[in-house]
Amino acid sequence: MARKYSKSASKDVERAMHKKKRGTLKSGSDKTVKSRKQAIAIGLSEARKKGKKVPKKAS
């Protein structure tokens, strides 16, 4: 079975989670992110913008 995400995409998520734990991760409206799910979503979104292998956003 193939990977859903690339290794480099998981690095972006890891970086976002680290920022969240430090309290420096901000959402689009410049508010501090407290939710784990939101931190993961931000990491995946950044990976998508860089063109890495990430499935499309659920609609």
Coordinates of C-alpha atoms in Angstrom, one line a residue:
M1 CA 0.0 0.0 0.0
A2 CA 1.3 3.4 -1.0
R3 CA 1.9 6.3 1.4
K4 CA -0.8 8.9 1.7
Y5 CA 1.6 11.7 2.6
S6 CA 5.2 12.2 1.5
K7 CA 8.0 12.2 4.2
S8 CA 8.6 15.9 3.6
A9 CA 4.9 16.7 4.1
S10 CA 5.1 14.9 7.5
K11 CA 8.1 17.1 8.3
D12 CA 5.9 20.2 7.7
V13 CA 3.2 18.8 10.1
E14 CA 5.9 18.1 12.6
R15 CA 7.2 21.6 12.4
A16 CA 3.7 23.0 12.9
M17 CA 3.1 20.8 15.9
H18 CA 6.4 22.0 17.4
K19 CA 5.4 25.6 17.0
K20 CA 2.0 24.9 18.6
K21 CA 3.6 23.3 21.6
R22 CA 5.9 26.4 21.9
G23 CA 2.8 28.6 21.6
T24 CA 4.0 30.5 18.5
L25 CA 1.8 28.9 15.8
K26 CA -0.7 31.5 14.5
S27 CA -3.8 30.9 12.4
G28 CA -4.8 33.1 9.4
S29 CA -6.6 35.6 11.6
D30 CA -3.3 36.0 13.7
K31 CA -4.8 34.1 16.7
T32 CA -2.7 31.6 18.6
V33 CA -3.6 28.0 17.7
K34 CA -4.5 25.8 20.7
S35 CA -6.1 22.8 18.9
R36 CA -4.0 19.8 17.8
K37 CA -6.3 19.2 14.8
Q38 CA -5.9 22.8 13.7
A39 CA -2.1 22.5 14.0
I40 CA -2.1 19.4 11.8
A41 CA -4.4 21.2 9.2
I42 CA -2.0 24.1 9.0
G43 CA 1.0 21.8 8.5
L44 CA -0.8 20.0 5.7
S45 CA -1.9 23.2 4.1
E46 CA 1.7 24.5 4.1
A47 CA 2.8 21.2 2.5
R48 CA 0.1 21.5 -0.2
K49 CA 1.3 25.1 -1.0
K50 CA 4.8 23.8 -1.5
G51 CA 3.5 21.1 -3.9
K52 CA 4.3 18.1 -1.8
K53 CA 2.4 14.8 -1.9
V54 CA -0.7 15.4 0.2
P55 CA -4.3 14.2 -0.6
K56 CA -6.8 16.9 -1.6
K57 CA -8.8 18.7 1.1
A58 CA -12.0 16.9 2.0
S59 CA -15.0 18.9 0.7

